[in-house]
Amino acid sequence: MSRTRHAVAFALITAAALTLTGCGSGDPATAGVGAEPGAKPGKIPTTDVVSSVTKDEAAAKLLPADVRSRGTLTIASAVSTPPGATYLEDGKTVVGQDIDFAEAVARVLGLRLKREVASFEAILPALGSGKYDLGTGNFGVTDERRKTIDFVTYINDGQGFAALKSSKLTKISDFTDLCGLNVATGAGTTFEASLEKNKDSCSKAGRKPYKIQTYAETGAIWISLQQGRSDVVMSTINGLRYAVTQQGDTKFLNEFKRLDVGFAFEKGTPLAPAFQAAVNRLKTDGTYDRILKKWGTTESAIEKSEISPPEIK
């Protein structure tokens, strides 16, 4: 299959994925998503690990009285690629690790979620307007974001790189390793911010600077790599590991930086303590581990949920 046809085929697999975000018992870099027995790479796991979750009265009491009274919250979800959030073949049903965690937490708190799909870059700015009560989209907790957003953590993911197997690249351990390269990434992400922040590292080292190519669509990022318009992709660790299982001619390079990932809220939200308690309840009753196992992301487990912890350095 030609590079173009291969890229288009992958783009079709993720046709519903319009924004960028990330193995069972095997090597997480090569195993397919889904811990179901006999699951094949690319198959979206559908095991129900949430419906048995019951309400925790102590956690629910931490909610503001008006939220408890109405019993609903509006959540904005960025839909991208597995394992974070994607669509089933019907093009309507949203599934993924973010979706399972949000639903499980809602059940612990006795709430019903009103879900709206929104673009990754639009969610965080909209939280302060009151349009949404919270958002999910594999949002990494950074010190810059903590200035305007509150987070309640539920996994640990982070930043990584991928390239074509034919590439001479084997590892990116410093931004100077990108000098002279075209780097494809998602618009409005921590990856774009990190690349922009360190843009002068190459000139300081007396080397040709790298070029940042941002895309709103996940499929477009991979097509740029397949067509040779970019040399390397920067994205989530979990997302990249999943993606390379779907493409025979790409490789995961390395984990560059780990970040806590959390539910996002407007700054000063009164919802944070309840959500933190709910995530920690899921840790104790086993639901937490079942969700990670389902999506093949057990390496992303955290010891306990925190409210807006400092960025991992």
GROMACS .gro file of C-alpha atoms in nm:
model
  313
    1MET     CA    1   0.000   0.000   0.000
    2SER     CA    2   0.137   0.345  -0.088
    3ARG     CA    3   0.208   0.595   0.186
    4THR     CA    4  -0.082   0.810   0.075
    5ARG     CA    5  -0.329   0.522   0.064
    6HIS     CA    6  -0.201   0.394   0.398
    7ALA     CA    7  -0.241   0.736   0.556
    8VAL     CA    8  -0.589   0.781   0.413
    9ALA     CA    9  -0.687   0.438   0.544
   10PHE     CA   10  -0.571   0.532   0.893
   11ALA     CA   11  -0.747   0.866   0.868
   12LEU     CA   12  -1.069   0.683   0.790
   13ILE     CA   13  -1.023   0.469   1.100
   14THR     CA   14  -1.017   0.791   1.298
   15ALA     CA   15  -1.255   0.987   1.079
   16ALA     CA   16  -1.458   1.093   1.378
   17ALA     CA   17  -1.148   1.212   1.558
   18LEU     CA   18  -1.128   1.584   1.495
   19THR     CA   19  -0.894   1.678   1.775
   20LEU     CA   20  -0.570   1.550   1.922
   21THR     CA   21  -0.551   1.435   2.264
   22GLY     CA   22  -0.253   0.889   2.421
   23CYS     CA   23  -0.191  -0.318   2.644
   24GLY     CA   24  -0.290  -0.573   2.827
   25SER     CA   25  -0.012  -0.780   2.974
   26GLY     CA   26   0.219  -0.733   2.678
   27ASP     CA   27   0.466  -0.463   2.582
   28PRO     CA   28   0.263  -0.141   2.587
   29ALA     CA   29   0.445  -0.016   2.282
   30THR     CA   30   0.336  -0.305   2.067
   31ALA     CA   31   0.023  -0.458   2.215
   32GLY     CA   32  -0.320  -0.356   2.092
   33VAL     CA   33  -0.568  -0.157   2.292
   34GLY     CA   34  -0.812  -0.369   2.486
   35ALA     CA   35  -0.747  -0.634   2.745
   36GLU     CA   36  -1.039  -0.848   2.640
   37PRO     CA   37  -0.937  -1.210   2.564
   38GLY     CA   38  -0.846  -1.243   2.199
   39ALA     CA   39  -0.878  -0.872   2.131
   40LYS     CA   40  -0.711  -0.771   1.807
   41PRO     CA   41  -0.517  -0.447   1.756
   42GLY     CA   42  -0.758  -0.175   1.658
   43LYS     CA   43  -1.066  -0.337   1.806
   44ILE     CA   44  -1.245  -0.097   2.039
   45PRO     CA   45  -1.314  -0.276   2.368
   46THR     CA   46  -1.677  -0.269   2.477
   47THR     CA   47  -1.664  -0.448   2.813
   48ASP     CA   48  -1.892  -0.277   3.064
   49VAL     CA   49  -1.685  -0.182   3.368
   50VAL     CA   50  -1.900   0.107   3.489
   51SER     CA   51  -2.265   0.009   3.534
   52SER     CA   52  -2.201  -0.173   3.862
   53VAL     CA   53  -2.065   0.140   4.029
   54THR     CA   54  -2.287   0.257   4.315
   55LYS     CA   55  -2.339   0.592   4.481
   56ASP     CA   56  -2.111   0.691   4.768
   57GLU     CA   57  -2.308   0.910   5.006
   58ALA     CA   58  -1.999   1.060   5.171
   59ALA     CA   59  -1.856   1.170   4.836
   60ALA     CA   60  -2.194   1.296   4.713
   61LYS     CA   61  -2.233   1.517   5.023
   62LEU     CA   62  -1.925   1.710   4.911
   63LEU     CA   63  -2.119   1.841   4.611
   64PRO     CA   64  -2.277   2.188   4.627
   65ALA     CA   65  -2.642   2.170   4.735
   66ASP     CA   66  -2.773   2.302   4.403
   67VAL     CA   67  -2.584   2.033   4.209
   68ARG     CA   68  -2.718   1.760   4.436
   69SER     CA   69  -3.067   1.901   4.389
   70ARG     CA   70  -3.068   1.909   4.009
   71GLY     CA   71  -2.865   1.586   3.978
   72THR     CA   72  -2.697   1.675   3.649
   73LEU     CA   73  -2.375   1.826   3.517
   74THR     CA   74  -2.286   1.932   3.164
   75ILE     CA   75  -1.960   1.784   3.043
   76ALA     CA   76  -1.767   1.876   2.729
   77SER     CA   77  -1.569   1.591   2.579
   78ALA     CA   78  -1.300   1.615   2.313
   79VAL     CA   79  -1.324   1.306   2.092
   80SER     CA   80  -1.001   1.191   1.938
   81THR     CA   81  -0.839   0.847   1.919
   82PRO     CA   82  -0.837   0.550   2.153
   83PRO     CA   83  -0.770   0.504   2.434
   84GLY     CA   84  -0.888   0.851   2.541
   85ALA     CA   85  -1.213   0.899   2.351
   86THR     CA   86  -1.337   0.785   2.013
   87TYR     CA   87  -1.654   0.685   1.829
   88LEU     CA   88  -1.783   0.337   1.769
   89GLU     CA   89  -1.857   0.232   1.411
   90ASP     CA   90  -2.200   0.396   1.430
   91GLY     CA   91  -2.025   0.734   1.433
   92LYS     CA   92  -2.241   0.847   1.726
   93THR     CA   93  -2.155   0.646   2.036
   94VAL     CA   94  -1.860   0.794   2.225
   95VAL     CA   95  -1.639   0.551   2.415
   96GLY     CA   96  -1.297   0.558   2.574
   97GLN     CA   97  -1.100   0.582   2.893
   98ASP     CA   98  -1.207   0.944   2.955
   99ILE     CA   99  -1.569   0.847   2.897
  100ASP     CA  100  -1.557   0.552   3.139
  101PHE     CA  101  -1.392   0.756   3.413
  102ALA     CA  102  -1.643   1.039   3.379
  103GLU     CA  103  -1.939   0.800   3.388
  104ALA     CA  104  -1.798   0.608   3.684
  105VAL     CA  105  -1.738   0.926   3.885
  106ALA     CA  106  -2.089   1.048   3.804
  107ARG     CA  107  -2.233   0.722   3.938
  108VAL     CA  108  -2.033   0.753   4.259
  109LEU     CA  109  -2.175   1.104   4.305
  110GLY     CA  110  -2.530   1.009   4.205
  111LEU     CA  111  -2.527   1.241   3.905
  112ARG     CA  112  -2.628   1.221   3.541
  113LEU     CA  113  -2.398   1.371   3.281
  114LYS     CA  114  -2.521   1.575   2.988
  115ARG     CA  115  -2.243   1.522   2.737
  116GLU     CA  116  -2.153   1.758   2.454
  117VAL     CA  117  -1.874   1.683   2.209
  118ALA     CA  118  -1.648   1.986   2.164
  119SER     CA  119  -1.313   2.057   2.004
  120PHE     CA  120  -1.009   2.018   2.227
  121GLU     CA  121  -0.898   2.380   2.197
  122ALA     CA  122  -1.247   2.515   2.272
  123ILE     CA  123  -1.316   2.336   2.600
  124LEU     CA  124  -1.085   2.506   2.849
  125PRO     CA  125  -1.178   2.864   2.746
  126ALA     CA  126  -1.548   2.773   2.768
  127LEU     CA  127  -1.530   2.650   3.127
  128GLY     CA  128  -1.508   3.001   3.268
  129SER     CA  129  -1.817   3.110   3.076
  130GLY     CA  130  -2.038   2.857   3.252
  131LYS     CA  131  -2.122   2.678   2.928
  132TYR     CA  132  -1.984   2.353   3.070
  133ASP     CA  133  -1.942   2.233   3.427
  134LEU     CA  134  -1.635   2.028   3.340
  135GLY     CA  135  -1.438   1.894   3.048
  136THR     CA  136  -1.236   1.590   2.944
  137GLY     CA  137  -0.984   1.558   2.664
  138ASN     CA  138  -0.669   1.407   2.814
  139PHE     CA  139  -0.596   1.750   2.962
  140GLY     CA  140  -0.245   1.752   3.107
  141VAL     CA  141  -0.194   1.946   3.428
  142THR     CA  142   0.058   2.225   3.369
  143ASP     CA  143   0.153   2.522   3.582
  144GLU     CA  144   0.037   2.755   3.305
  145ARG     CA  145  -0.306   2.594   3.287
  146ARG     CA  146  -0.341   2.591   3.666
  147LYS     CA  147  -0.349   2.971   3.658
  148THR     CA  148  -0.698   2.964   3.506
  149ILE     CA  149  -0.821   2.603   3.540
  150ASP     CA  150  -0.873   2.362   3.829
  151PHE     CA  151  -0.800   1.993   3.774
  152VAL     CA  152  -0.893   1.671   3.950
  153THR     CA  153  -0.644   1.406   3.841
  154TYR     CA  154  -0.734   1.051   3.741
  155ILE     CA  155  -0.445   0.919   3.529
  156ASN     CA  156  -0.087   0.997   3.437
  157ASP     CA  157  -0.001   1.021   3.067
  158GLY     CA  158   0.223   1.276   2.904
  159GLN     CA  159   0.425   1.366   2.598
  160GLY     CA  160   0.591   1.134   2.351
  161PHE     CA  161   0.711   1.111   1.992
  162ALA     CA  162   0.659   0.883   1.694
  163ALA     CA  163   0.810   0.863   1.346
  164LEU     CA  164   0.814   0.639   1.040
  165LYS     CA  165   1.003   0.315   1.088
  166SER     CA  166   1.230   0.425   0.805
  167SER     CA  167   1.336   0.731   1.006
  168LYS     CA  168   1.685   0.740   1.157
  169LEU     CA  169   1.533   0.883   1.474
  170THR     CA  170   1.548   0.646   1.768
  171LYS     CA  171   1.486   0.874   2.065
  172ILE     CA  172   1.402   1.236   2.143
  173SER     CA  173   1.554   1.324   2.478
  174ASP     CA  174   1.597   1.699   2.426
  175PHE     CA  175   1.439   1.962   2.203
  176THR     CA  176   1.772   1.998   2.025
  177ASP     CA  177   1.715   1.646   1.892
  178LEU     CA  178   1.440   1.804   1.681
  179CYS     CA  179   1.663   2.065   1.520
  180GLY     CA  180   1.608   2.091   1.145
  181LEU     CA  181   1.298   1.870   1.158
  182ASN     CA  182   0.931   1.935   1.086
  183VAL     CA  183   0.728   1.845   1.395
  184ALA     CA  184   0.355   1.773   1.363
  185THR     CA  185   0.129   1.814   1.663
  186GLY     CA  186  -0.221   1.918   1.771
  187ALA     CA  187  -0.337   2.277   1.786
  188GLY     CA  188  -0.392   2.420   2.134
  189THR     CA  189  -0.218   2.130   2.311
  190THR     CA  190   0.058   2.112   2.571
  191PHE     CA  191   0.275   1.973   2.293
  192GLU     CA  192   0.241   2.290   2.087
  193ALA     CA  193   0.308   2.499   2.399
  194SER     CA  194   0.621   2.300   2.486
  195LEU     CA  195   0.752   2.323   2.131
  196GLU     CA  196   0.691   2.698   2.118
  197LYS     CA  197   0.851   2.753   2.460
  198ASN     CA  198   1.169   2.576   2.354
  199LYS     CA  199   1.179   2.705   1.998
  200ASP     CA  200   1.505   2.892   2.049
  201SER     CA  201   1.695   2.590   2.184
  202CYS     CA  202   1.831   2.503   1.840
  203SER     CA  203   1.954   2.853   1.759
  204LYS     CA  204   2.124   2.869   2.098
  205ALA     CA  205   2.300   2.545   2.005
  206GLY     CA  206   2.400   2.692   1.670
  207ARG     CA  207   2.172   2.456   1.480
  208LYS     CA  208   1.886   2.493   1.233
  209PRO     CA  209   1.554   2.545   1.418
  210TYR     CA  210   1.271   2.297   1.401
  211LYS     CA  211   0.941   2.387   1.241
  212ILE     CA  212   0.612   2.337   1.425
  213GLN     CA  213   0.317   2.216   1.217
  214THR     CA  214  -0.015   2.221   1.402
  215TYR     CA  215  -0.335   2.047   1.297
  216ALA     CA  216  -0.687   2.042   1.439
  217GLU     CA  217  -0.754   1.694   1.297
  218THR     CA  218  -0.576   1.382   1.418
  219GLY     CA  219  -0.592   1.217   1.077
  220ALA     CA  220  -0.418   1.517   0.921
  221ILE     CA  221  -0.124   1.482   1.159
  222TRP     CA  222  -0.058   1.124   1.053
  223ILE     CA  223  -0.114   1.200   0.685
  224SER     CA  224   0.152   1.472   0.709
  225LEU     CA  225   0.394   1.213   0.847
  226GLN     CA  226   0.306   0.951   0.586
  227GLN     CA  227   0.340   1.200   0.301
  228GLY     CA  228   0.676   1.327   0.422
  229ARG     CA  229   0.556   1.676   0.510
  230SER     CA  230   0.657   1.616   0.871
  231ASP     CA  231   0.940   1.411   1.021
  232VAL     CA  232   0.806   1.337   1.366
  233VAL     CA  233   0.477   1.350   1.557
  234MET     CA  234   0.447   1.477   1.915
  235SER     CA  235   0.139   1.362   2.105
  236THR     CA  236   0.019   1.171   2.411
  237ILE     CA  237   0.212   0.864   2.520
  238ASN     CA  238  -0.098   0.644   2.529
  239GLY     CA  239  -0.235   0.782   2.204
  240LEU     CA  240   0.091   0.727   2.016
  241ARG     CA  241   0.132   0.375   2.146
  242TYR     CA  242  -0.214   0.293   2.024
  243ALA     CA  243  -0.163   0.461   1.686
  244VAL     CA  244   0.154   0.275   1.598
  245THR     CA  245  -0.029  -0.055   1.644
  246GLN     CA  246  -0.256   0.050   1.358
  247GLN     CA  247   0.020   0.151   1.118
  248GLY     CA  248   0.282  -0.099   1.014
  249ASP     CA  249   0.537   0.160   0.911
  250THR     CA  250   0.545   0.385   1.219
  251LYS     CA  251   0.729   0.350   1.549
  252PHE     CA  252   0.696   0.489   1.900
  253LEU     CA  253   1.017   0.671   1.987
  254ASN     CA  254   1.001   0.735   2.358
  255GLU     CA  255   0.828   0.892   2.655
  256PHE     CA  256   0.951   1.249   2.667
  257LYS     CA  257   0.770   1.389   2.969
  258ARG     CA  258   0.503   1.259   3.204
  259LEU     CA  259   0.204   1.473   3.302
  260ASP     CA  260  -0.088   1.420   3.534
  261VAL     CA  261  -0.420   1.423   3.349
  262GLY     CA  262  -0.742   1.544   3.504
  263PHE     CA  263  -1.101   1.654   3.477
  264ALA     CA  264  -1.094   2.026   3.397
  265PHE     CA  265  -1.308   2.287   3.576
  266GLU     CA  266  -1.326   2.664   3.598
  267LYS     CA  267  -1.086   2.810   3.853
  268GLY     CA  268  -1.221   2.797   4.205
  269THR     CA  269  -1.483   2.532   4.132
  270PRO     CA  270  -1.666   2.388   4.435
  271LEU     CA  271  -1.694   2.055   4.248
  272ALA     CA  272  -1.330   1.953   4.289
  273PRO     CA  273  -1.344   1.791   4.638
  274ALA     CA  274  -1.637   1.568   4.539
  275PHE     CA  275  -1.469   1.456   4.217
  276GLN     CA  276  -1.145   1.385   4.399
  277ALA     CA  277  -1.330   1.173   4.655
  278ALA     CA  278  -1.512   0.989   4.376
  279VAL     CA  279  -1.192   0.901   4.189
  280ASN     CA  280  -1.036   0.775   4.510
  281ARG     CA  281  -1.348   0.566   4.577
  282LEU     CA  282  -1.301   0.406   4.235
  283LYS     CA  283  -0.946   0.324   4.340
  284THR     CA  284  -1.063   0.136   4.648
  285ASP     CA  285  -1.349  -0.060   4.491
  286GLY     CA  286  -1.147  -0.189   4.195
  287THR     CA  287  -1.328   0.004   3.922
  288TYR     CA  288  -1.024   0.221   3.860
  289ASP     CA  289  -0.802  -0.076   3.775
  290ARG     CA  290  -1.074  -0.233   3.560
  291ILE     CA  291  -1.101   0.081   3.347
  292LEU     CA  292  -0.725   0.097   3.292
  293LYS     CA  293  -0.709  -0.273   3.210
  294LYS     CA  294  -0.992  -0.239   2.961
  295TRP     CA  295  -0.809   0.037   2.773
  296GLY     CA  296  -0.463  -0.112   2.807
  297THR     CA  297  -0.322   0.178   3.008
  298THR     CA  298  -0.227   0.024   3.341
  299GLU     CA  299   0.104   0.211   3.332
  300SER     CA  300  -0.096   0.534   3.363
  301ALA     CA  301  -0.227   0.455   3.711
  302ILE     CA  302  -0.187   0.716   3.984
  303GLU     CA  303  -0.169   0.643   4.357
  304LYS     CA  304  -0.442   0.889   4.447
  305SER     CA  305  -0.639   1.172   4.293
  306GLU     CA  306  -0.520   1.526   4.360
  307ILE     CA  307  -0.662   1.872   4.303
  308SER     CA  308  -0.444   2.082   4.072
  309PRO     CA  309  -0.106   1.938   4.173
  310PRO     CA  310   0.211   2.114   4.052
  311GLU     CA  311   0.326   2.020   3.705
  312ILE     CA  312   0.554   1.717   3.695
  313LYS     CA  313   0.901   1.845   3.612
   0.00000   0.00000   0.00000
